[in-house]
């Protein structure tokens, strides 16, 4: 596997690319973009070697690693999946105020109110989850295959982090030929691009 960055030349191994990703995280950069050249990233025999290296390095430093794939959301929203991932890490540390966003009778809940409560809970969790100096990596695989709502929700999440100065590094994986289909408002936020 060969990974390169637009400015820094070519990485010969996943370990070298992992070092560049570490640099992105340690510098507190907000958003990286991993461009997949040719076939889907998951089709490689060592499909997640880069992510495994990053996860190991983060765990050694007390960091946080989250990996999501919108193709596996099973009809649930991006915010709901994010909240579940963060709550799984903090299962012994419930939010101080927890508004319910699920009803046994889902038809009785207003979709607008349910979505607002879900986002409020997610935002509360993100603020409480912040630990100064802790390295983090939040990966969204196959981002170019996500629907427009998921892409908009991700951008909303990213801007929430900026507004509240929450230090978290995000990495999106996209097919190289689909990168231009990403919203220009999101592309303008990318700090570093890698290519496979």
mmCIF file of N, CA and C in Angstrom, residues 6-7 43 50 59 68 75 82 116 119 136 141 150 166 193:
data_model
loop_
_atom_site.group_PDB
_atom_site.id
_atom_site.type_symbol
_atom_site.label_atom_id
_atom_site.label_comp_id
_atom_site.label_asym_id
_atom_site.label_seq_id
_atom_site.Cartn_x
_atom_site.Cartn_y
_atom_site.Cartn_z
ATOM 1 N N UNK A 6 -0.198 15.556 -0.355
ATOM 2 C CA UNK A 6 -0.012 16.481 -1.472
ATOM 3 C C UNK A 6 1.298 17.252 -1.360
ATOM 4 N N UNK A 7 1.728 17.555 -0.169
ATOM 5 C CA UNK A 7 2.897 18.411 0.015
ATOM 6 C C UNK A 7 4.137 17.661 0.466
ATOM 7 N N UNK A 43 -11.187 -3.271 0.689
ATOM 8 C CA UNK A 43 -10.860 -4.439 -0.113
ATOM 9 C C UNK A 43 -9.396 -4.861 0.032
ATOM 10 N N UNK A 50 -3.402 1.067 8.592
ATOM 11 C CA UNK A 50 -3.154 2.464 8.990
ATOM 12 C C UNK A 50 -3.961 2.822 10.230
ATOM 13 N N UNK A 59 -3.928 4.730 21.977
ATOM 14 C CA UNK A 59 -4.172 4.029 23.240
ATOM 15 C C UNK A 59 -2.945 4.070 24.150
ATOM 16 N N UNK A 68 -16.309 5.109 12.405
ATOM 17 C CA UNK A 68 -17.694 4.947 11.941
ATOM 18 C C UNK A 68 -17.715 4.726 10.437
ATOM 19 N N UNK A 75 -30.180 2.818 8.922
ATOM 20 C CA UNK A 75 -31.296 3.759 9.001
ATOM 21 C C UNK A 75 -31.239 4.725 10.170
ATOM 22 N N UNK A 82 -23.059 8.603 16.645
ATOM 23 C CA UNK A 82 -21.989 9.283 17.392
ATOM 24 C C UNK A 82 -22.256 9.236 18.889
ATOM 25 N N UNK A 116 -33.881 17.229 17.786
ATOM 26 C CA UNK A 116 -33.335 18.311 18.622
ATOM 27 C C UNK A 116 -32.790 17.768 19.935
ATOM 28 N N UNK A 119 -29.502 15.824 19.261
ATOM 29 C CA UNK A 119 -28.353 16.725 19.061
ATOM 30 C C UNK A 119 -27.946 17.401 20.367
ATOM 31 N N UNK A 136 -6.982 12.563 20.084
ATOM 32 C CA UNK A 136 -8.191 11.879 19.622
ATOM 33 C C UNK A 136 -8.148 11.704 18.112
ATOM 34 N N UNK A 141 -15.402 6.417 7.632
ATOM 35 C CA UNK A 141 -15.045 5.725 6.397
ATOM 36 C C UNK A 141 -16.111 5.933 5.330
ATOM 37 N N UNK A 150 -26.297 12.932 6.146
ATOM 38 C CA UNK A 150 -25.167 12.495 6.966
ATOM 39 C C UNK A 150 -23.983 13.420 6.765
ATOM 40 N N UNK A 166 -13.335 22.380 21.039
ATOM 41 C CA UNK A 166 -13.115 21.008 21.466
ATOM 42 C C UNK A 166 -12.041 20.422 20.558
ATOM 43 N N UNK A 193 -4.350 16.185 3.290
ATOM 44 C CA UNK A 193 -4.878 15.127 2.441
ATOM 45 C C UNK A 193 -3.854 14.024 2.297
#
